[in-house]
mmCIF file of C-alpha atoms in Angstrom:
data_model
loop_
_atom_site.group_PDB
_atom_site.id
_atom_site.type_symbol
_atom_site.label_atom_id
_atom_site.label_comp_id
_atom_site.label_asym_id
_atom_site.label_seq_id
_atom_site.Cartn_x
_atom_site.Cartn_y
_atom_site.Cartn_z
ATOM 1 C CA MET U 19 12.198 -5.300 15.763
ATOM 2 C CA ARG U 20 8.734 -6.355 14.923
ATOM 3 C CA GLN U 21 5.710 -4.654 13.390
ATOM 4 C CA ILE U 22 2.534 -5.604 15.154
ATOM 5 C CA ARG U 23 -1.064 -4.576 15.366
ATOM 6 C CA LEU U 24 -1.837 -1.901 17.879
ATOM 7 C CA THR U 25 -4.372 -4.366 19.450
ATOM 8 C CA GLU U 26 -1.523 -6.746 20.258
ATOM 9 C CA VAL U 27 0.698 -4.059 21.890
ATOM 10 C CA HIS U 28 0.900 -4.284 25.602
ATOM 11 C CA PRO U 29 2.077 -1.571 28.169
ATOM 12 C CA GLY U 30 5.858 -1.941 28.757
ATOM 13 C CA MET U 31 6.698 -2.622 25.119
ATOM 14 C CA ILE U 32 9.336 -0.329 23.627
ATOM 15 C CA LEU U 33 8.741 1.595 20.409
ATOM 16 C CA ALA U 34 11.434 0.741 17.851
ATOM 17 C CA ARG U 35 10.676 3.512 15.287
ATOM 18 C CA ASN U 36 9.538 7.158 15.628
ATOM 19 C CA LEU U 37 5.755 7.527 15.259
ATOM 20 C CA TYR U 38 4.842 10.550 13.171
ATOM 21 C CA SER U 39 1.618 12.652 12.797
ATOM 22 C CA ARG U 40 0.135 13.224 9.383
ATOM 23 C CA LYS U 41 1.976 16.599 9.398
ATOM 24 C CA GLY U 42 5.329 15.054 9.985
ATOM 25 C CA HIS U 43 5.671 15.755 13.712
ATOM 26 C CA ILE U 44 7.008 13.065 16.006
ATOM 27 C CA LEU U 45 4.178 11.856 18.221
ATOM 28 C CA LEU U 46 6.300 9.288 20.109
ATOM 29 C CA ALA U 47 10.038 8.853 19.722
ATOM 30 C CA SER U 48 11.903 5.565 19.265
ATOM 31 C CA GLY U 49 12.885 4.017 22.593
ATOM 32 C CA VAL U 50 9.796 5.180 24.478
ATOM 33 C CA ARG U 51 8.264 2.598 26.832
ATOM 34 C CA LEU U 52 4.617 2.371 26.007
ATOM 35 C CA THR U 53 2.137 2.965 28.699
ATOM 36 C CA GLU U 54 -1.707 2.473 28.724
ATOM 37 C CA VAL U 55 -2.110 6.263 28.520
ATOM 38 C CA TYR U 56 -0.093 6.281 25.354
ATOM 39 C CA LEU U 57 -1.891 3.279 23.807
ATOM 40 C CA HIS U 58 -5.339 4.910 24.740
ATOM 41 C CA LYS U 59 -4.260 8.019 22.731
ATOM 42 C CA LEU U 60 -3.004 5.982 19.851
ATOM 43 C CA ARG U 61 -6.230 4.173 19.687
ATOM 44 C CA ARG U 62 -8.101 7.512 19.467
ATOM 45 C CA LEU U 63 -5.808 8.562 16.663
ATOM 46 C CA LYS U 64 -6.638 5.343 14.827
ATOM 47 C CA VAL U 65 -3.092 4.158 14.666
ATOM 48 C CA LYS U 66 -3.104 0.582 13.231
ATOM 49 C CA THR U 67 0.406 -0.782 13.838
ATOM 50 C CA LEU U 68 3.601 0.000 15.665
ATOM 51 C CA PHE U 69 7.195 -1.103 15.347
ATOM 52 C CA ILE U 70 8.196 -2.704 18.678
ATOM 53 C CA HIS U 71 11.661 -3.483 20.005
ATOM 54 C CA ASP U 72 12.137 -7.307 20.707
ATOM 55 C CA GLU U 73 15.513 -8.484 21.891
ATOM 56 C CA ARG U 74 14.843 -11.924 20.509
ATOM 57 C CA TYR U 75 14.671 -10.629 16.977
ATOM 58 C CA ALA U 76 17.077 -7.609 17.283
ATOM 59 C CA ASP U 77 19.023 -8.688 14.297
ATOM 60 C CA ILE U 78 15.975 -8.806 11.988
ATOM 61 C CA ALA U 79 15.788 -5.700 9.829
ATOM 62 C CA ILE U 80 12.398 -4.501 8.664
ATOM 63 C CA PRO U 81 12.959 -2.665 5.415
ATOM 64 C CA GLU U 82 11.576 0.842 4.868
ATOM 65 C CA TYR U 83 10.628 1.271 1.292
ATOM 66 C CA LEU U 84 10.351 5.051 1.612
ATOM 67 C CA SER U 85 11.618 7.237 4.362
ATOM 68 C CA ILE U 86 9.004 8.659 6.670
ATOM 69 C CA GLU U 87 10.230 12.115 5.710
ATOM 70 C CA THR U 88 9.469 11.516 2.035
ATOM 71 C CA GLN U 89 6.107 9.888 2.922
ATOM 72 C CA GLN U 90 5.151 12.840 4.999
ATOM 73 C CA ARG U 91 6.245 15.414 2.474
ATOM 74 C CA ALA U 92 4.257 13.557 -0.232
ATOM 75 C CA PHE U 93 1.194 13.474 1.935
ATOM 76 C CA SER U 94 1.494 17.107 2.703
ATOM 77 C CA ILE U 95 1.860 18.059 -1.002
ATOM 78 C CA LEU U 96 -1.143 15.801 -1.905
ATOM 79 C CA SER U 97 -3.220 17.201 0.921
ATOM 80 C CA SER U 98 -2.545 20.807 -0.064
ATOM 81 C CA THR U 99 -3.262 20.061 -3.856
ATOM 82 C CA MET U 100 -6.494 18.161 -3.125
ATOM 83 C CA GLU U 101 -7.637 20.896 -0.724
ATOM 84 C CA LYS U 102 -7.200 23.567 -3.393
ATOM 85 C CA ILE U 103 -9.126 21.384 -5.890
ATOM 86 C CA HIS U 104 -11.913 20.882 -3.359
ATOM 87 C CA ASN U 105 -12.128 24.633 -2.747
ATOM 88 C CA LYS U 106 -11.945 25.315 -6.510
ATOM 89 C CA GLU U 107 -8.754 27.242 -6.086
ATOM 90 C CA ALA U 108 -5.925 27.409 -8.637
ATOM 91 C CA PHE U 109 -3.325 24.692 -8.155
ATOM 92 C CA ALA U 110 0.075 23.947 -9.502
ATOM 93 C CA ILE U 111 1.368 20.409 -10.542
ATOM 94 C CA ASP U 112 5.108 21.044 -10.254
ATOM 95 C CA SER U 113 5.238 19.961 -6.561
ATOM 96 C CA ILE U 114 3.420 16.732 -7.344
ATOM 97 C CA SER U 115 5.895 16.024 -10.230
ATOM 98 C CA SER U 116 8.774 16.737 -7.981
ATOM 99 C CA ILE U 117 7.669 14.422 -5.186
ATOM 100 C CA ALA U 118 6.878 11.727 -7.738
ATOM 101 C CA SER U 119 10.524 11.955 -8.974
ATOM 102 C CA ASP U 120 11.811 11.726 -5.325
ATOM 103 C CA ILE U 121 9.643 8.718 -4.662
ATOM 104 C CA VAL U 122 11.031 6.859 -7.661
ATOM 105 C CA GLU U 123 14.645 7.762 -7.022
ATOM 106 C CA GLU U 124 14.375 6.596 -3.450
ATOM 107 C CA LEU U 125 12.674 3.413 -4.361
ATOM 108 C CA ILE U 126 14.885 2.261 -7.193
ATOM 109 C CA ILE U 127 18.039 2.268 -5.049
ATOM 110 C CA GLN U 128 16.601 -0.653 -3.031
ATOM 111 C CA PRO U 129 18.760 -3.790 -3.403
ATOM 112 C CA SER U 130 15.758 -5.920 -4.224
ATOM 113 C CA ILE U 131 12.091 -5.172 -5.051
ATOM 114 C CA SER U 132 9.099 -6.958 -3.651
ATOM 115 C CA ILE U 133 5.625 -5.555 -3.156
ATOM 116 C CA GLN U 134 4.675 -5.501 0.507
ATOM 117 C CA LEU U 135 3.058 -3.192 2.997
ATOM 118 C CA THR U 136 5.849 -2.882 5.529
ATOM 119 C CA GLY U 137 6.964 0.592 6.390
ATOM 120 C CA ILE U 138 4.310 2.522 4.539
ATOM 121 C CA ALA U 139 2.659 5.233 6.745
ATOM 122 C CA THR U 140 -1.037 5.361 7.481
ATOM 123 C CA HIS U 141 -3.053 8.549 7.797
ATOM 124 C CA ASP U 142 -6.611 9.419 8.770
ATOM 125 C CA ASP U 143 -7.550 10.636 5.217
ATOM 126 C CA TYR U 144 -7.869 7.343 3.419
ATOM 127 C CA THR U 145 -8.304 8.885 -0.079
ATOM 128 C CA LEU U 146 -4.834 10.522 0.203
ATOM 129 C CA ASP U 147 -3.473 7.551 1.936
ATOM 130 C CA HIS U 148 -4.628 5.412 -0.793
ATOM 131 C CA SER U 149 -3.196 7.656 -3.527
ATOM 132 C CA LEU U 150 0.272 7.623 -1.852
ATOM 133 C CA ASN U 151 0.323 3.815 -1.402
ATOM 134 C CA CYS U 152 -0.865 3.397 -4.955
ATOM 135 C CA ALA U 153 2.037 5.515 -6.199
ATOM 136 C CA ILE U 154 4.486 3.401 -4.181
ATOM 137 C CA TYR U 155 3.096 0.174 -5.506
ATOM 138 C CA ALA U 156 2.828 1.413 -9.150
ATOM 139 C CA ALA U 157 6.421 2.602 -9.039
ATOM 140 C CA LEU U 158 7.538 -0.803 -7.823
ATOM 141 C CA LEU U 159 5.488 -2.661 -10.363
ATOM 142 C CA ALA U 160 6.648 -0.363 -13.221
ATOM 143 C CA HIS U 161 10.240 -0.948 -12.175
ATOM 144 C CA SER U 162 9.598 -4.801 -12.196
ATOM 145 C CA CYS U 163 8.030 -4.408 -15.662
ATOM 146 C CA SER U 164 11.229 -2.688 -16.950
ATOM 147 C CA PHE U 165 9.706 0.701 -17.730
ATOM 148 C CA SER U 166 12.309 3.411 -18.103
ATOM 149 C CA ILE U 167 12.985 5.788 -15.135
ATOM 150 C CA PRO U 168 11.265 8.780 -16.872
ATOM 151 C CA GLN U 169 8.236 6.410 -17.512
ATOM 152 C CA ILE U 170 8.198 5.223 -13.877
ATOM 153 C CA LYS U 171 8.186 8.898 -12.678
ATOM 154 C CA GLU U 172 5.239 9.590 -15.084
ATOM 155 C CA ILE U 173 3.333 6.507 -13.790
ATOM 156 C CA THR U 174 4.069 7.499 -10.205
ATOM 157 C CA CYS U 175 2.747 11.025 -10.799
ATOM 158 C CA GLY U 176 -0.404 9.649 -12.451
ATOM 159 C CA ALA U 177 -0.869 7.273 -9.509
ATOM 160 C CA LEU U 178 -0.620 10.222 -6.983
ATOM 161 C CA LEU U 179 -3.306 12.133 -8.940
ATOM 162 C CA HIS U 180 -5.544 9.255 -10.204
ATOM 163 C CA ASP U 181 -8.310 9.990 -7.628
ATOM 164 C CA VAL U 182 -8.325 13.797 -7.834
ATOM 165 C CA GLY U 183 -11.895 13.524 -9.228
ATOM 166 C CA LYS U 184 -13.057 12.354 -5.736
ATOM 167 C CA MET U 185 -12.517 15.949 -4.603
ATOM 168 C CA LYS U 186 -15.713 16.693 -6.495
ATOM 169 C CA VAL U 187 -17.641 14.121 -4.486
ATOM 170 C CA ASP U 188 -19.351 14.842 -1.149
ATOM 171 C CA LYS U 189 -17.150 13.543 1.675
ATOM 172 C CA LYS U 190 -20.242 12.083 3.295
ATOM 173 C CA ILE U 191 -20.377 9.639 0.410
ATOM 174 C CA ILE U 192 -16.626 8.978 0.392
ATOM 175 C CA ASN U 193 -16.561 8.319 4.114
ATOM 176 C CA LYS U 194 -19.871 6.492 4.375
ATOM 177 C CA PRO U 195 -19.482 3.517 6.747
ATOM 178 C CA ASP U 196 -22.328 1.614 5.144
ATOM 179 C CA ARG U 197 -22.937 0.113 1.632
ATOM 180 C CA LEU U 198 -23.555 2.876 -0.963
ATOM 181 C CA THR U 199 -26.960 3.171 -2.543
ATOM 182 C CA GLU U 200 -27.188 2.806 -6.399
ATOM 183 C CA LYS U 201 -27.376 6.607 -6.631
ATOM 184 C CA GLU U 202 -24.420 7.164 -4.396
ATOM 185 C CA PHE U 203 -22.325 4.666 -6.365
ATOM 186 C CA GLY U 204 -23.378 6.349 -9.509
ATOM 187 C CA ILE U 205 -21.935 9.535 -8.128
ATOM 188 C CA ILE U 206 -18.718 7.924 -7.259
ATOM 189 C CA LYS U 207 -18.371 6.455 -10.741
ATOM 190 C CA GLU U 208 -18.239 10.017 -12.045
ATOM 191 C CA HIS U 209 -14.734 10.695 -10.422
ATOM 192 C CA PRO U 210 -12.551 9.291 -13.328
ATOM 193 C CA GLN U 211 -14.197 11.793 -15.745
ATOM 194 C CA SER U 212 -13.979 14.612 -13.221
ATOM 195 C CA GLY U 213 -10.303 13.764 -12.650
ATOM 196 C CA PHE U 214 -9.524 13.763 -16.322
ATOM 197 C CA ASN U 215 -11.265 17.115 -16.847
ATOM 198 C CA LEU U 216 -9.282 18.660 -13.971
ATOM 199 C CA LEU U 217 -5.910 17.357 -15.151
ATOM 200 C CA LEU U 218 -6.491 17.998 -18.834
ATOM 201 C CA ASN U 219 -6.656 21.687 -17.924
ATOM 202 C CA LYS U 220 -3.040 21.357 -16.746
ATOM 203 C CA ARG U 221 -1.891 19.977 -20.153
ATOM 204 C CA TRP U 222 0.960 22.578 -20.349
ATOM 205 C CA GLU U 223 2.345 21.468 -17.023
ATOM 206 C CA LEU U 224 1.612 17.832 -17.148
ATOM 207 C CA SER U 225 1.748 14.858 -19.510
ATOM 208 C CA SER U 226 -1.715 14.034 -21.017
ATOM 209 C CA LEU U 227 -0.906 10.348 -20.092
ATOM 210 C CA VAL U 228 -1.308 11.311 -16.424
ATOM 211 C CA ALA U 229 -4.775 12.737 -17.102
ATOM 212 C CA HIS U 230 -5.722 9.446 -18.926
ATOM 213 C CA MET U 231 -4.526 7.482 -15.992
ATOM 214 C CA ALA U 232 -7.223 9.258 -13.803
ATOM 215 C CA TRP U 233 -9.737 8.724 -16.686
ATOM 216 C CA GLN U 234 -9.061 5.053 -17.293
ATOM 217 C CA HIS U 235 -8.057 3.386 -13.950
ATOM 218 C CA HIS U 236 -11.486 1.757 -13.466
ATOM 219 C CA GLU U 237 -11.591 0.358 -16.980
ATOM 220 C CA LYS U 238 -11.356 -3.477 -17.242
ATOM 221 C CA ILE U 239 -9.720 -5.621 -19.933
ATOM 222 C CA ASP U 240 -13.071 -7.370 -20.794
ATOM 223 C CA GLY U 241 -14.845 -4.053 -21.239
ATOM 224 C CA THR U 242 -16.977 -4.146 -18.039
ATOM 225 C CA GLY U 243 -15.331 -1.202 -16.352
ATOM 226 C CA TYR U 244 -16.169 2.477 -16.352
ATOM 227 C CA PRO U 245 -16.581 5.189 -17.359
ATOM 228 C CA ARG U 246 -16.312 4.247 -21.077
ATOM 229 C CA GLY U 247 -16.247 0.488 -21.159
ATOM 230 C CA LEU U 248 -12.827 0.298 -22.897
ATOM 231 C CA GLN U 249 -11.304 -3.046 -23.659
ATOM 232 C CA GLY U 250 -7.837 -4.588 -23.732
ATOM 233 C CA GLU U 251 -5.329 -2.323 -25.434
ATOM 234 C CA GLU U 252 -7.831 0.473 -25.816
ATOM 235 C CA ILE U 253 -6.791 1.132 -22.218
ATOM 236 C CA LEU U 254 -3.545 3.015 -21.751
ATOM 237 C CA ASN U 255 -0.746 0.628 -20.500
ATOM 238 C CA TYR U 256 -0.113 2.905 -17.576
ATOM 239 C CA ALA U 257 -3.760 2.792 -16.589
ATOM 240 C CA ARG U 258 -3.815 -1.092 -16.942
ATOM 241 C CA LEU U 259 -0.823 -1.226 -14.542
ATOM 242 C CA LEU U 260 -2.440 1.280 -12.081
ATOM 243 C CA ALA U 261 -5.731 -0.624 -12.027
ATOM 244 C CA ILE U 262 -3.999 -3.604 -10.375
ATOM 245 C CA THR U 263 -2.197 -1.600 -7.685
ATOM 246 C CA ASP U 264 -5.419 0.465 -7.141
ATOM 247 C CA VAL U 265 -7.465 -2.636 -6.444
ATOM 248 C CA TYR U 266 -4.648 -4.178 -4.289
ATOM 249 C CA GLU U 267 -4.264 -1.164 -2.135
ATOM 250 C CA ALA U 268 -8.058 -0.786 -1.810
ATOM 251 C CA ILE U 269 -8.685 -4.300 -0.538
ATOM 252 C CA THR U 270 -5.623 -4.632 1.660
ATOM 253 C CA GLY U 271 -6.255 -1.298 3.402
ATOM 254 C CA CYS U 272 -8.957 -0.431 5.987
ATOM 255 C CA ARG U 273 -11.935 1.448 4.652
ATOM 256 C CA PRO U 274 -14.779 3.171 6.449
ATOM 257 C CA TYR U 275 -17.158 0.411 5.483
ATOM 258 C CA ARG U 276 -14.984 -2.691 6.073
ATOM 259 C CA LYS U 277 -11.731 -4.122 7.490
ATOM 260 C CA ALA U 278 -8.648 -4.816 5.416
ATOM 261 C CA MET U 279 -8.767 -8.106 3.635
ATOM 262 C CA LYS U 280 -5.965 -10.700 4.182
ATOM 263 C CA LEU U 281 -3.077 -10.578 1.642
ATOM 264 C CA GLU U 282 -3.975 -14.185 0.481
ATOM 265 C CA GLU U 283 -7.456 -12.848 -0.388
ATOM 266 C CA ALA U 284 -6.006 -10.033 -2.317
ATOM 267 C CA TYR U 285 -3.770 -12.425 -4.253
ATOM 268 C CA ASP U 286 -6.718 -14.647 -5.124
ATOM 269 C CA ILE U 287 -8.859 -11.696 -6.217
ATOM 270 C CA ILE U 288 -6.149 -10.414 -8.580
ATOM 271 C CA HIS U 289 -5.293 -13.888 -9.874
ATOM 272 C CA SER U 290 -8.910 -14.721 -10.615
ATOM 273 C CA GLY U 291 -9.188 -11.424 -12.575
ATOM 274 C CA LEU U 292 -6.315 -11.859 -14.901
ATOM 275 C CA GLY U 293 -7.363 -11.434 -18.429
ATOM 276 C CA THR U 294 -10.791 -10.208 -17.501
ATOM 277 C CA ALA U 295 -10.555 -7.349 -14.993
ATOM 278 C CA PHE U 296 -6.733 -7.027 -15.145
ATOM 279 C CA ASP U 297 -4.028 -7.010 -17.703
ATOM 280 C CA GLU U 298 -2.583 -10.535 -17.669
ATOM 281 C CA HIS U 299 1.044 -9.517 -18.369
ATOM 282 C CA PHE U 300 1.221 -6.816 -15.574
ATOM 283 C CA GLY U 301 -0.856 -8.914 -13.265
ATOM 284 C CA LYS U 302 1.435 -12.020 -13.413
ATOM 285 C CA ILE U 303 4.428 -9.839 -12.700
ATOM 286 C CA PHE U 304 2.688 -8.143 -9.866
ATOM 287 C CA LEU U 305 1.733 -11.496 -8.294
ATOM 288 C CA SER U 306 5.224 -12.851 -8.627
ATOM 289 C CA LYS U 307 6.560 -9.922 -6.757
ATOM 290 C CA MET U 308 3.727 -9.682 -4.173
ATOM 291 C CA ALA U 309 4.886 -10.628 -0.606
ATOM 292 C CA LEU U 310 2.512 -12.337 1.704
ATOM 293 C CA TYR U 311 4.821 -12.334 4.647
ATOM 294 C CA PHE U 312 7.151 -9.640 6.135
ATOM 295 C CA PRO U 313 10.369 -9.648 8.280
ATOM 296 C CA GLY U 314 9.510 -9.777 11.900
ATOM 297 C CA MET U 315 6.224 -11.670 11.234
ATOM 298 C CA GLU U 316 5.507 -14.843 13.254
ATOM 299 C CA VAL U 317 4.266 -17.694 11.172
ATOM 300 C CA LEU U 318 3.005 -21.361 11.688
ATOM 301 C CA LEU U 319 4.399 -24.101 9.435
ATOM 302 C CA ASN U 320 2.608 -27.145 8.057
ATOM 303 C CA THR U 321 4.707 -29.174 10.577
ATOM 304 C CA GLY U 322 3.232 -27.333 13.514
ATOM 305 C CA GLU U 323 6.495 -25.527 14.187
ATOM 306 C CA LYS U 324 6.516 -21.746 14.798
ATOM 307 C CA ALA U 325 8.941 -19.504 12.946
ATOM 308 C CA ILE U 326 9.758 -15.800 12.554
ATOM 309 C CA VAL U 327 10.246 -14.343 9.032
ATOM 310 C CA VAL U 328 13.836 -13.169 8.820
ATOM 311 C CA SER U 329 13.978 -11.718 5.192
ATOM 312 C CA LEU U 330 12.334 -11.778 1.837
ATOM 313 C CA LEU U 331 14.156 -13.178 -1.177
ATOM 314 C CA GLU U 332 13.993 -11.256 -4.447
ATOM 315 C CA ASN U 333 12.718 -14.045 -6.706
ATOM 316 C CA THR U 334 10.573 -15.900 -4.186
ATOM 317 C CA PRO U 335 8.829 -13.342 -1.856
ATOM 318 C CA ARG U 336 6.240 -15.858 -0.743
ATOM 319 C CA GLN U 337 8.903 -18.351 0.268
ATOM 320 C CA PRO U 338 11.020 -16.213 2.761
ATOM 321 C CA MET U 339 14.035 -16.984 4.928
ATOM 322 C CA ILE U 340 12.582 -18.072 8.282
ATOM 323 C CA ARG U 341 13.955 -18.788 11.748
ATOM 324 C CA LEU U 342 12.444 -21.823 13.624
ATOM 325 C CA ILE U 343 11.658 -20.697 17.110
ATOM 326 C CA ALA U 344 9.356 -23.387 18.617
ATOM 327 C CA TYR U 345 8.580 -27.068 18.159
ATOM 328 C CA PRO U 346 4.870 -28.096 17.726
ATOM 329 C CA ASP U 347 4.597 -28.663 21.452
ATOM 330 C CA GLY U 348 5.752 -25.062 22.176
ATOM 331 C CA THR U 349 9.266 -26.010 23.292
ATOM 332 C CA ALA U 350 11.719 -23.401 22.169
ATOM 333 C CA TYR U 351 14.336 -24.121 19.580
ATOM 334 C CA SER U 352 17.791 -23.650 21.227
ATOM 335 C CA PRO U 353 19.473 -22.355 19.238
ATOM 336 C CA PRO U 354 16.919 -21.156 16.685
ATOM 337 C CA ILE U 355 17.502 -22.615 13.130
ATOM 338 C CA GLU U 356 17.313 -20.523 9.973
ATOM 339 C CA ILE U 357 15.839 -22.117 6.856
ATOM 340 C CA ASN U 358 15.253 -20.946 3.202
ATOM 341 C CA LEU U 359 11.744 -22.085 2.380
ATOM 342 C CA ALA U 360 12.519 -21.824 -1.279
ATOM 343 C CA GLU U 361 15.031 -24.592 -0.792
ATOM 344 C CA ASN U 362 12.768 -26.705 1.373
ATOM 345 C CA PRO U 363 9.532 -27.404 -0.592
ATOM 346 C CA HIS U 364 8.296 -29.802 2.045
ATOM 347 C CA LEU U 365 7.792 -26.875 4.401
ATOM 348 C CA SER U 366 5.218 -24.344 3.890
ATOM 349 C CA ILE U 367 3.550 -21.491 5.881
ATOM 350 C CA VAL U 368 -0.050 -22.292 6.856
ATOM 351 C CA SER U 369 -0.947 -19.136 8.823
ATOM 352 C CA ALA U 370 0.562 -15.848 9.867
ATOM 353 C CA SER U 371 -0.002 -12.935 12.259
ATOM 354 C CA HIS U 372 -0.965 -10.501 9.513
ATOM 355 C CA ILE U 373 -0.536 -6.813 10.055
#
């Protein structure tokens, strides 16, 4: 199995995982042979990637952080909650707390934890998509930082709700494909305060820490963030953790105004911001767990050889287990050879077919 961009999928390829709609319905079932008609419809739906069956790599398992069912249920609950907020209707928090708990319980049974994008669903509402992905990343990071299970569930709930204030912002501004004007950006910057006010009214149903995560997730360690310019430990530790995953998800995901950045760029942005924009302790742990490569990804080595990523290793996610498949001249390895890059420092990945 391989996960590849839709732009690289050709008619005749076979789908290796069910493709779901945002409502959880199966659009295409695993095993379907893709046709140009299907691909045209998927382009119109703005599907970005597909899992494709490949006999050469049939033994390579691509991990699924969170079941599609749980992702779809989370998206449905988020969508319903945000719609009620947008329409100024009464809304309950218990379903959000419940799905946050389910997300954490599903994630922590993983045999190893590394922060990667593989297996996370993509929907056409990028604000909700962003919130769900942030929740997954925040749960993984909190787990790596040795927070207790109740704390991780609280952090995950806060991550799901951190952008509720954007429901008060005109969608034309949220979805604007061009650079925001100074006035528009000023309106966007009001969403942490709006989110805090909304969630504080739910103080009998929800921890006040969750409301403060919404209020503080754009604050920076050096005091240059907003809305209050808090510094260092004036910022809630949950919010300091969320700020990292919030930026990571934002820059590695597609947005109306730009394409997704490469994972190496995301790594550099977070690394350069340690101690200024981001909490240094949480940031270093995040970077140590952040994967730049995924199982099923084709990579080029410094030797000119081509390889396929077989699996990620828990303590060295940026030095995966690989399978050499071709010599520099293109001749195929027969048989392919598997190598642990962590044990072969003279070998390194110089480029990859990023999703």
